């Protein structure tokens, strides 16, 4: 498969995965709530949250491994690839053993500390079952998955994960129809997802001549703790708003925040998934050292991510409050209709998506150690400003704190990339920001002048969204012709070129 076609398939399959994941994320919790009630739903959610904390160690490390794989994969140096994968396997299996201890501690400690209407054995056994899925990933799946994505074969991962999400839903419906018991349901789900590592192993064995007896290349993972540090700082940043609201606001504020977060984070995830699907192609060009190709590849990467951001966030700004109005139509114990908070929070996520290419560029260039401090400073700024503003401004205060912290890291990442990685034009960076901002503002104004949303049904919201799309898409096309015609022409030329790569 050619580079251009592979990039297209990776992006398409990644978006499919996000759509399937979002749909599954709405359906499965609803099924559990319907069949087992609020107590079981809360128990599963709470235990899963504790178990997922171990993934803090995984997130940053996989980026370190991926950045180390670009060069040997491009050069077909499978001896080097084998050493990196061997080191990754060794690290993840140690992490897997740590996870066993952690999961056992949760399964024993949770039912002793947290009051539930269920027996110790019930909660402990459910915790063990819930932990088994992550254990299988750490022990057998992550290093192979990272290898496939780094080699621009991410579509194999994305399609398979989409298929298993669908399979999991089918299994869940069957179990609930035959024997509706939460332990059986979660065990069946874990068994389904456990098939994935086996399929990855079969594919890797067939297509990659890896030497399982080679010495681990520990040097390739030298920056793993810097990668972990960035992931840990990101975790603090992402959870600051809820943490601050927990201590300085009310549960109703947290409930309002969670609804807005659910929507805006889903939109952000779509953009980030496309960015991640394109990243290996950028990494493949970066290791050539050809500054012209690197700059051209990065500009196209930015153009695609920014164009997608322009569309999805134009729709989000317009549709967010109507969605919240319908979603909370039967709830009257809190004020969920807060347009200013919605705009500020959406602004924070727009900025996170716009800085994504620059953040990922530092990962491709293996600048983990040099940029970790910026991640922690961002988290600190978010915490401090949110605490200062939350007392007087509530939800709006924590949203402002998030926006200011994201702006800080965005600016320093641009400066760092310009100084240490790639020759950036600040004028072009500002033009790129206008390229995204202008259609969002124009679309919002036009839709509010042309349409009035009065429906109280989800079907009415979908119809309204379709009408909005007929306004947003032409605005983006015209905006692209005016502000980003050159970059889009490059994308078109590369699509036509047999040697074209993103």
Short mmCIF file of C-alpha atoms in Angstrom, two decimals:
data_model
loop_
_atom_site.label_atom_id
_atom_site.label_comp_id
_atom_site.label_asym_id
_atom_site.label_seq_id
_atom_site.Cartn_x
_atom_site.Cartn_y
_atom_site.Cartn_z
CA UNK A 1 0.00 0.00 0.00
CA UNK A 2 1.41 3.42 -1.00
CA UNK A 3 2.19 6.08 1.61
CA UNK A 4 -0.67 8.36 0.53
CA UNK A 5 -3.25 5.55 0.54
CA UNK A 6 -2.02 4.23 3.87
CA UNK A 7 -2.35 7.68 5.46
CA UNK A 8 -5.91 7.98 4.12
CA UNK A 9 -6.88 4.54 5.41
CA UNK A 10 -5.29 5.26 8.80
CA UNK A 11 -7.26 8.51 9.17
CA UNK A 12 -10.53 6.90 8.03
CA UNK A 13 -10.16 3.86 10.29
CA UNK A 14 -9.18 6.06 13.24
CA UNK A 15 -12.31 8.20 12.79
CA UNK A 16 -14.41 5.05 12.49
CA UNK A 17 -12.95 3.80 15.78
CA UNK A 18 -13.84 7.06 17.53
CA UNK A 19 -17.41 6.96 16.20
CA UNK A 20 -17.87 3.32 17.26
CA UNK A 21 -16.26 4.05 20.63
CA UNK A 22 -18.56 7.02 21.27
CA UNK A 23 -21.66 5.03 20.28
CA UNK A 24 -20.56 2.12 22.47
CA UNK A 25 -19.84 4.57 25.30
CA UNK A 26 -23.45 5.76 25.18
CA UNK A 27 -25.12 2.35 24.74
CA UNK A 28 -23.26 0.08 27.18
CA UNK A 29 -23.53 2.28 30.31
CA UNK A 30 -27.21 2.78 29.50
CA UNK A 31 -27.70 -1.02 29.31
CA UNK A 32 -25.95 -1.52 32.64
CA UNK A 33 -28.03 1.24 34.22
CA UNK A 34 -31.28 -0.23 32.83
CA UNK A 35 -30.59 -3.85 33.84
CA UNK A 36 -28.67 -3.39 37.11
CA UNK A 37 -29.59 0.04 38.45
CA UNK A 38 -27.62 3.03 39.68
CA UNK A 39 -25.68 1.22 42.43
CA UNK A 40 -24.06 -1.28 40.07
CA UNK A 41 -23.47 1.44 37.48
CA UNK A 42 -21.73 3.61 40.07
CA UNK A 43 -19.73 0.66 41.40
CA UNK A 44 -18.45 -0.34 37.95
CA UNK A 45 -17.60 3.27 37.10
CA UNK A 46 -15.81 3.90 40.39
CA UNK A 47 -13.72 0.71 40.40
CA UNK A 48 -12.82 1.17 36.71
CA UNK A 49 -11.65 4.72 37.45
CA UNK A 50 -9.26 3.47 40.14
CA UNK A 51 -7.96 0.67 37.93
CA UNK A 52 -7.34 3.01 35.00
CA UNK A 53 -4.89 5.13 37.01
CA UNK A 54 -2.17 2.57 36.20
CA UNK A 55 -2.43 3.62 32.54
CA UNK A 56 -0.59 6.80 33.57
CA UNK A 57 2.61 4.79 33.23
CA UNK A 58 1.73 3.55 29.75
CA UNK A 59 0.67 6.66 27.84
CA UNK A 60 3.93 8.60 27.70
CA UNK A 61 6.13 5.53 27.35
CA UNK A 62 4.38 4.35 24.17
CA UNK A 63 5.23 7.69 22.52
CA UNK A 64 8.90 7.21 23.45
CA UNK A 65 8.86 3.72 21.93
CA UNK A 66 7.11 4.94 18.78
CA UNK A 67 9.59 7.77 18.21
CA UNK A 68 12.45 5.25 18.54
CA UNK A 69 10.88 2.93 15.95
CA UNK A 70 10.52 5.41 13.05
CA UNK A 71 14.14 5.25 11.83
CA UNK A 72 14.75 1.47 12.04
CA UNK A 73 11.38 0.73 10.42
CA UNK A 74 12.13 3.13 7.55
CA UNK A 75 15.54 1.50 7.09
CA UNK A 76 14.09 -2.02 7.56
CA UNK A 77 16.60 -2.57 10.35
CA UNK A 78 14.68 -5.35 12.03
CA UNK A 79 17.54 -6.15 14.37
CA UNK A 80 17.13 -2.68 15.87
CA UNK A 81 13.33 -3.03 15.80
CA UNK A 82 13.60 -6.38 17.59
CA UNK A 83 15.75 -4.86 20.34
CA UNK A 84 13.29 -2.00 20.88
CA UNK A 85 10.28 -4.32 20.99
CA UNK A 86 12.13 -6.65 23.37
CA UNK A 87 12.85 -3.71 25.69
CA UNK A 88 9.22 -2.56 25.41
CA UNK A 89 7.93 -6.05 26.20
CA UNK A 90 10.20 -6.22 29.23
CA UNK A 91 8.99 -2.85 30.52
CA UNK A 92 5.32 -3.59 29.96
CA UNK A 93 5.53 -7.00 31.60
CA UNK A 94 7.09 -5.43 34.68
CA UNK A 95 4.27 -2.90 34.57
CA UNK A 96 1.83 -5.79 34.20
CA UNK A 97 3.16 -7.42 37.36
CA UNK A 98 2.89 -4.08 39.18
CA UNK A 99 -0.66 -3.86 37.92
CA UNK A 100 -1.48 -7.30 39.36
CA UNK A 101 -0.38 -6.11 42.80
CA UNK A 102 -2.26 -2.81 42.37
CA UNK A 103 -5.43 -4.56 41.13
CA UNK A 104 -5.37 -7.01 44.04
CA UNK A 105 -4.97 -4.09 46.45
CA UNK A 106 -7.99 -2.39 44.88
CA UNK A 107 -10.07 -5.58 44.93
CA UNK A 108 -9.34 -6.06 48.66
CA UNK A 109 -9.19 -2.44 49.78
CA UNK A 110 -12.15 -1.00 47.88
CA UNK A 111 -14.89 -3.15 49.51
CA UNK A 112 -13.30 -2.55 52.93
CA UNK A 113 -13.06 1.24 52.61
CA UNK A 114 -16.02 2.16 50.39
CA UNK A 115 -19.51 1.48 51.69
CA UNK A 116 -21.63 -0.47 49.21
CA UNK A 117 -24.83 -2.53 49.52
CA UNK A 118 -22.91 -5.57 48.26
CA UNK A 119 -20.80 -8.23 49.94
CA UNK A 120 -17.00 -8.22 50.07
CA UNK A 121 -16.83 -11.23 47.74
CA UNK A 122 -19.17 -9.60 45.23
CA UNK A 123 -17.15 -6.38 44.96
CA UNK A 124 -13.72 -8.05 45.13
CA UNK A 125 -14.51 -10.58 42.40
CA UNK A 126 -15.98 -7.87 40.15
CA UNK A 127 -12.81 -5.79 40.63
CA UNK A 128 -10.63 -8.72 39.56
CA UNK A 129 -12.70 -9.27 36.43
CA UNK A 130 -12.62 -5.56 35.53
CA UNK A 131 -8.82 -5.50 35.93
CA UNK A 132 -8.21 -8.49 33.63
CA UNK A 133 -8.69 -6.52 30.40
CA UNK A 134 -5.95 -3.99 31.19
CA UNK A 135 -3.67 -6.77 32.44
CA UNK A 136 -3.86 -8.58 29.09
CA UNK A 137 -3.04 -5.33 27.28
CA UNK A 138 0.05 -4.64 29.39
CA UNK A 139 1.35 -8.19 29.16
CA UNK A 140 0.70 -9.02 25.51
CA UNK A 141 -0.71 -6.19 23.43
CA UNK A 142 0.76 -2.70 23.80
CA UNK A 143 4.22 -3.19 22.24
CA UNK A 144 2.80 -4.90 19.13
CA UNK A 145 0.11 -2.26 18.81
CA UNK A 146 2.73 0.50 19.04
CA UNK A 147 4.84 -1.24 16.39
CA UNK A 148 1.94 -1.41 13.94
CA UNK A 149 1.04 2.26 14.44
CA UNK A 150 4.68 3.40 14.12
CA UNK A 151 4.98 1.47 10.84
CA UNK A 152 1.92 3.33 9.47
CA UNK A 153 -0.20 0.20 9.79
CA UNK A 154 -2.41 1.72 12.46
CA UNK A 155 -5.48 0.87 10.41
CA UNK A 156 -5.01 -2.76 11.50
CA UNK A 157 -5.29 -1.66 15.13
CA UNK A 158 -8.15 0.77 14.52
CA UNK A 159 -10.27 -1.62 12.44
CA UNK A 160 -9.73 -4.47 14.89
CA UNK A 161 -10.62 -2.30 17.88
CA UNK A 162 -13.76 -1.10 16.11
CA UNK A 163 -14.72 -4.70 15.39
CA UNK A 164 -14.20 -5.70 19.01
CA UNK A 165 -16.28 -2.78 20.27
CA UNK A 166 -19.12 -4.02 18.06
CA UNK A 167 -18.49 -7.63 19.17
CA UNK A 168 -18.56 -6.51 22.78
CA UNK A 169 -21.94 -4.84 22.28
CA UNK A 170 -23.34 -7.97 20.64
CA UNK A 171 -22.02 -10.16 23.46
CA UNK A 172 -23.48 -7.76 26.01
CA UNK A 173 -26.95 -7.93 24.43
CA UNK A 174 -26.74 -11.74 24.34
CA UNK A 175 -25.59 -12.06 27.97
CA UNK A 176 -28.25 -9.65 29.18
CA UNK A 177 -30.93 -11.58 27.28
CA UNK A 178 -29.80 -15.01 28.57
CA UNK A 179 -28.27 -14.43 32.00
CA UNK A 180 -28.21 -10.78 33.18
CA UNK A 181 -25.51 -10.86 35.85
CA UNK A 182 -22.83 -8.16 36.02
CA UNK A 183 -19.90 -10.55 36.65
CA UNK A 184 -20.85 -12.68 33.65
CA UNK A 185 -21.30 -9.59 31.47
CA UNK A 186 -17.88 -8.12 32.33
CA UNK A 187 -16.12 -11.49 32.10
CA UNK A 188 -17.55 -12.05 28.61
CA UNK A 189 -16.37 -8.57 27.57
CA UNK A 190 -12.87 -9.21 28.92
CA UNK A 191 -12.72 -12.57 27.09
CA UNK A 192 -13.71 -10.90 23.83
CA UNK A 193 -11.02 -8.23 24.06
CA UNK A 194 -8.43 -10.85 25.07
CA UNK A 195 -8.60 -12.20 21.51
CA UNK A 196 -7.01 -8.98 20.20
CA UNK A 197 -3.44 -9.68 21.39
CA UNK A 198 -3.58 -13.10 19.76
CA UNK A 199 -4.48 -11.55 16.41
CA UNK A 200 -1.73 -8.93 16.74
CA UNK A 201 0.77 -11.67 17.55
CA UNK A 202 -0.21 -13.69 14.47
CA UNK A 203 0.06 -10.66 12.18
CA UNK A 204 3.41 -9.52 13.63
CA UNK A 205 4.89 -13.02 13.35
CA UNK A 206 3.83 -13.24 9.70
CA UNK A 207 4.97 -9.77 8.55
CA UNK A 208 7.88 -8.77 10.82
CA UNK A 209 11.07 -10.89 11.12
CA UNK A 210 11.61 -10.13 14.80
CA UNK A 211 14.38 -11.85 16.75
CA UNK A 212 12.93 -12.88 20.10
CA UNK A 213 16.35 -13.86 21.45
CA UNK A 214 18.04 -10.49 20.90
CA UNK A 215 19.20 -8.33 23.80
CA UNK A 216 16.73 -5.57 24.78
CA UNK A 217 17.66 -2.13 23.44
CA UNK A 218 17.31 -0.23 26.71
CA UNK A 219 18.86 2.90 25.17
CA UNK A 220 15.76 3.30 22.99
CA UNK A 221 13.67 3.67 26.16
CA UNK A 222 16.09 6.02 27.90
CA UNK A 223 13.49 8.82 27.99
CA UNK A 224 10.64 6.64 29.23
CA UNK A 225 10.40 8.46 32.57
CA UNK A 226 10.28 11.82 30.77
CA UNK A 227 7.43 10.41 28.69
CA UNK A 228 5.73 9.27 31.87
CA UNK A 229 6.28 12.73 33.37
CA UNK A 230 4.49 14.40 30.45
CA UNK A 231 1.61 11.94 30.72
CA UNK A 232 1.37 12.49 34.47
CA UNK A 233 1.31 16.29 34.01
CA UNK A 234 -1.40 15.86 31.36
CA UNK A 235 -3.40 13.75 33.80
CA UNK A 236 -3.18 16.52 36.43
CA UNK A 237 -4.14 19.15 33.84
CA UNK A 238 -7.13 17.15 32.57
CA UNK A 239 -8.47 16.49 36.07
CA UNK A 240 -7.81 19.92 37.60
CA UNK A 241 -11.28 21.32 36.86
CA UNK A 242 -13.16 18.49 38.58
CA UNK A 243 -10.69 18.45 41.48
CA UNK A 244 -11.03 22.21 42.07
CA UNK A 245 -14.83 22.07 41.74
CA UNK A 246 -14.91 19.17 44.22
CA UNK A 247 -13.21 21.24 46.92
CA UNK A 248 -14.46 24.74 46.16
CA UNK A 249 -17.87 24.35 44.48
CA UNK A 250 -20.95 22.13 44.64
CA UNK A 251 -21.90 18.72 43.32
CA UNK A 252 -24.35 20.45 41.01
CA UNK A 253 -21.46 22.40 39.47
CA UNK A 254 -19.62 19.13 38.88
CA UNK A 255 -22.73 17.65 37.28
CA UNK A 256 -23.03 20.64 34.90
CA UNK A 257 -19.32 20.46 34.10
CA UNK A 258 -19.50 16.72 33.35
CA UNK A 259 -22.20 17.20 30.69
CA UNK A 260 -20.28 19.95 28.89
CA UNK A 261 -17.06 17.95 29.23
CA UNK A 262 -18.67 14.85 27.75
CA UNK A 263 -19.49 16.73 24.53
CA UNK A 264 -16.41 18.92 24.11
CA UNK A 265 -14.00 16.10 24.98
CA UNK A 266 -15.68 13.82 22.41
CA UNK A 267 -15.13 16.50 19.73
CA UNK A 268 -11.51 16.92 20.79
CA UNK A 269 -11.00 13.15 20.65
CA UNK A 270 -12.04 13.09 16.98
CA UNK A 271 -9.35 15.64 16.09
CA UNK A 272 -6.66 13.97 18.22
CA UNK A 273 -7.41 10.56 16.71
CA UNK A 274 -6.87 11.93 13.19
CA UNK A 275 -3.68 13.65 14.36
CA UNK A 276 -2.39 10.36 15.83
CA UNK A 277 -3.23 8.49 12.64
CA UNK A 278 -1.19 10.98 10.56
CA UNK A 279 1.73 11.22 12.99
CA UNK A 280 3.68 8.10 11.84
CA UNK A 281 3.75 9.48 8.30
CA UNK A 282 5.22 12.73 9.65
CA UNK A 283 7.74 10.72 11.70
CA UNK A 284 8.69 8.71 8.63
CA UNK A 285 9.57 11.95 6.80
CA UNK A 286 11.29 13.51 9.82
CA UNK A 287 13.93 10.79 10.11
CA UNK A 288 15.10 11.54 6.53
CA UNK A 289 16.60 14.80 7.78
CA UNK A 290 15.45 16.59 4.61
CA UNK A 291 14.40 19.99 5.99
CA UNK A 292 12.34 20.85 2.92
CA UNK A 293 10.34 17.63 3.05
CA UNK A 294 9.95 17.89 6.82
CA UNK A 295 8.55 21.42 6.61
CA UNK A 296 6.26 20.50 3.73
CA UNK A 297 5.02 17.38 5.55
CA UNK A 298 4.41 19.34 8.75
CA UNK A 299 2.49 22.08 6.91
CA UNK A 300 0.20 19.48 5.36
CA UNK A 301 -0.23 17.81 8.75
CA UNK A 302 -1.24 21.17 10.26
CA UNK A 303 -3.57 21.93 7.33
CA UNK A 304 -5.48 18.67 7.77
CA UNK A 305 -5.73 18.90 11.58
CA UNK A 306 -6.74 22.58 11.46
CA UNK A 307 -9.33 22.06 8.72
CA UNK A 308 -10.95 19.26 10.71
CA UNK A 309 -10.80 21.39 13.88
CA UNK A 310 -12.44 24.27 12.03
CA UNK A 311 -15.39 22.10 11.01
CA UNK A 312 -16.02 20.08 14.19
CA UNK A 313 -15.67 23.05 16.54
CA UNK A 314 -17.82 25.31 14.34
CA UNK A 315 -20.52 22.66 14.74
CA UNK A 316 -19.76 22.24 18.44
CA UNK A 317 -20.07 25.94 19.30
CA UNK A 318 -23.44 26.08 17.53
CA UNK A 319 -24.89 22.77 18.72
CA UNK A 320 -23.54 22.48 22.27
CA UNK A 321 -26.24 24.41 24.16
CA UNK A 322 -29.15 22.89 22.12
CA UNK A 323 -27.74 19.41 22.90
CA UNK A 324 -27.37 20.18 26.61
CA UNK A 325 -30.91 21.62 26.63
CA UNK A 326 -32.34 18.33 25.27
CA UNK A 327 -30.02 16.02 27.26
CA UNK A 328 -31.02 17.66 30.56
CA UNK A 329 -34.65 18.46 29.70
CA UNK A 330 -35.98 16.27 32.51
CA UNK A 331 -33.52 17.57 35.12
CA UNK A 332 -34.50 20.73 37.00
CA UNK A 333 -32.29 20.75 40.11
CA UNK A 334 -29.42 22.69 38.47
CA UNK A 335 -28.90 25.33 35.77
CA UNK A 336 -27.38 23.43 32.85
CA UNK A 337 -27.95 26.16 30.26
CA UNK A 338 -24.75 28.19 30.60
CA UNK A 339 -23.68 29.50 27.17
CA UNK A 340 -20.68 31.55 28.38
CA UNK A 341 -19.21 28.58 30.24
CA UNK A 342 -19.77 26.44 27.14
CA UNK A 343 -17.94 28.91 24.89
CA UNK A 344 -14.96 29.25 27.26
CA UNK A 345 -14.62 25.48 27.78
CA UNK A 346 -14.92 24.87 24.03
CA UNK A 347 -12.21 27.50 23.46
CA UNK A 348 -9.87 25.53 25.74
CA UNK A 349 -10.41 22.36 23.70
CA UNK A 350 -10.04 24.20 20.39
CA UNK A 351 -6.66 25.48 21.58
CA UNK A 352 -5.62 22.00 22.72
CA UNK A 353 -6.37 20.66 19.24
CA UNK A 354 -4.53 23.54 17.53
CA UNK A 355 -1.38 22.96 19.57
CA UNK A 356 -1.54 19.19 18.91
CA UNK A 357 0.72 19.25 15.80
CA UNK A 358 3.44 21.17 17.67
CA UNK A 359 3.21 18.86 20.69
CA UNK A 360 3.43 15.77 18.49
CA UNK A 361 6.35 17.28 16.58
CA UNK A 362 8.36 17.42 19.83
CA UNK A 363 7.56 13.72 20.36
CA UNK A 364 8.68 12.82 16.83
CA UNK A 365 11.93 14.72 17.46
CA UNK A 366 12.40 12.85 20.78
CA UNK A 367 12.38 16.07 22.80
CA UNK A 368 10.64 14.51 25.80
CA UNK A 369 13.16 15.58 28.43
CA UNK A 370 13.44 19.15 27.11
CA UNK A 371 9.67 19.78 27.08
CA UNK A 372 8.49 17.96 30.22
CA UNK A 373 8.84 21.12 32.31
CA UNK A 374 6.31 22.92 30.10
CA UNK A 375 3.73 20.20 30.78
CA UNK A 376 4.11 20.58 34.55
CA UNK A 377 4.05 24.39 34.40
CA UNK A 378 0.81 24.16 32.39
CA UNK A 379 -0.73 21.96 35.09
CA UNK A 380 0.42 24.32 37.87
CA UNK A 381 -0.96 27.39 36.06
CA UNK A 382 -4.29 25.62 35.60
CA UNK A 383 -4.51 24.68 39.30
CA UNK A 384 -3.50 28.10 40.66
CA UNK A 385 -5.72 30.24 38.39
CA UNK A 386 -8.68 27.87 38.74
CA UNK A 387 -8.48 28.02 42.57
CA UNK A 388 -8.21 31.83 42.50
CA UNK A 389 -11.18 32.29 40.15
CA UNK A 390 -13.53 29.45 41.15
CA UNK A 391 -14.71 31.10 44.39
CA UNK A 392 -16.04 34.18 42.59
CA UNK A 393 -16.81 32.85 39.12
CA UNK A 394 -17.55 29.13 39.67
CA UNK A 395 -17.58 27.05 36.49
CA UNK A 396 -16.45 29.99 34.37
CA UNK A 397 -13.46 30.45 36.69
CA UNK A 398 -12.11 26.92 36.21
CA UNK A 399 -12.71 27.16 32.46
CA UNK A 400 -10.68 30.39 32.31
CA UNK A 401 -7.89 28.68 34.23
CA UNK A 402 -7.83 25.89 31.65
CA UNK A 403 -7.76 28.35 28.72
CA UNK A 404 -4.87 30.39 30.15
CA UNK A 405 -2.78 27.30 30.93
CA UNK A 406 -3.34 25.88 27.44
CA UNK A 407 -2.38 29.21 25.85
CA UNK A 408 0.88 29.20 27.85
CA UNK A 409 1.92 25.75 26.65
CA UNK A 410 0.81 26.49 23.09
CA UNK A 411 3.07 29.56 22.95
CA UNK A 412 6.12 27.87 24.47
CA UNK A 413 5.73 24.83 22.19
CA UNK A 414 5.72 27.08 19.11
CA UNK A 415 8.83 28.86 20.38
CA UNK A 416 10.55 25.56 21.21
CA UNK A 417 9.75 24.00 17.82
CA UNK A 418 10.93 27.13 15.99
CA UNK A 419 14.20 27.23 17.92
CA UNK A 420 15.04 23.51 18.11
CA UNK A 421 13.18 21.50 15.46
CA UNK A 422 11.78 23.29 12.42
CA UNK A 423 11.92 26.74 10.84
CA UNK A 424 8.49 28.13 11.69
CA UNK A 425 7.06 31.38 10.40
CA UNK A 426 5.25 33.19 13.23
CA UNK A 427 3.24 35.02 10.59
CA UNK A 428 2.07 31.66 9.21
CA UNK A 429 1.23 30.41 12.72
CA UNK A 430 -0.99 33.47 13.28
CA UNK A 431 -2.55 32.92 9.85
CA UNK A 432 -3.28 29.29 10.80
CA UNK A 433 -5.05 30.47 13.98
CA UNK A 434 -7.17 32.89 11.94
CA UNK A 435 -7.89 30.08 9.49
CA UNK A 436 -9.63 28.15 12.29
CA UNK A 437 -11.13 31.08 14.21
CA UNK A 438 -12.75 33.00 11.34
CA UNK A 439 -15.18 30.26 10.13
CA UNK A 440 -16.18 29.42 13.72
CA UNK A 441 -17.19 33.04 14.39
CA UNK A 442 -18.86 33.57 11.00
CA UNK A 443 -20.75 30.25 11.16
CA UNK A 444 -22.00 30.99 14.68
CA UNK A 445 -23.28 34.43 13.64
CA UNK A 446 -24.91 33.19 10.41
CA UNK A 447 -26.68 30.23 12.02
CA UNK A 448 -28.06 32.36 14.85
CA UNK A 449 -29.39 34.89 12.35
CA UNK A 450 -30.90 32.31 9.99
CA UNK A 451 -32.25 29.62 12.37
CA UNK A 452 -33.97 29.42 15.72
CA UNK A 453 -33.73 26.10 17.56
CA UNK A 454 -36.99 25.27 19.33
CA UNK A 455 -37.12 21.47 19.26
CA UNK A 456 -37.00 19.40 22.43
CA UNK A 457 -36.24 16.06 20.72
CA UNK A 458 -32.99 14.45 19.64
CA UNK A 459 -34.37 13.99 16.13
CA UNK A 460 -35.03 17.72 15.95
CA UNK A 461 -31.45 18.35 17.08
CA UNK A 462 -30.10 16.07 14.32
CA UNK A 463 -32.15 17.94 11.70
CA UNK A 464 -30.91 21.24 13.09
CA UNK A 465 -27.32 19.93 12.93
CA UNK A 466 -27.80 19.03 9.26
CA UNK A 467 -29.04 22.57 8.53
CA UNK A 468 -26.02 24.00 10.34
CA UNK A 469 -23.67 21.83 8.29
CA UNK A 470 -25.06 23.38 5.09
CA UNK A 471 -23.92 26.75 6.45
CA UNK A 472 -20.62 25.67 8.03
CA UNK A 473 -19.20 23.66 5.10
CA UNK A 474 -19.44 26.48 2.48
CA UNK A 475 -17.95 28.93 5.00
CA UNK A 476 -14.99 26.61 5.56
CA UNK A 477 -14.50 26.05 1.82
CA UNK A 478 -14.46 29.80 1.10
CA UNK A 479 -12.18 30.39 4.08
CA UNK A 480 -9.80 27.68 2.82
CA UNK A 481 -9.64 29.21 -0.67
CA UNK A 482 -8.75 32.58 0.86
CA UNK A 483 -6.37 31.64 3.68
CA UNK A 484 -5.00 28.16 2.96
CA UNK A 485 -5.22 27.57 -0.75
CA UNK A 486 -1.48 26.85 -1.10
CA UNK A 487 -1.45 24.11 1.55
CA UNK A 488 -4.60 22.50 0.15
CA UNK A 489 -3.09 22.49 -3.34
CA UNK A 490 -0.10 20.66 -1.89
CA UNK A 491 -2.44 18.05 -0.41
CA UNK A 492 -4.13 17.62 -3.79
CA UNK A 493 -0.79 17.34 -5.62
CA UNK A 494 0.46 14.75 -3.14
CA UNK A 495 -2.75 12.76 -3.53
CA UNK A 496 -2.07 12.65 -7.27
CA UNK A 497 1.62 11.83 -6.87
CA UNK A 498 2.50 8.14 -6.75
CA UNK A 499 5.20 8.94 -4.24
CA UNK A 500 3.05 11.26 -2.18
CA UNK A 501 3.14 10.99 1.58
CA UNK A 502 1.59 13.11 4.28
#
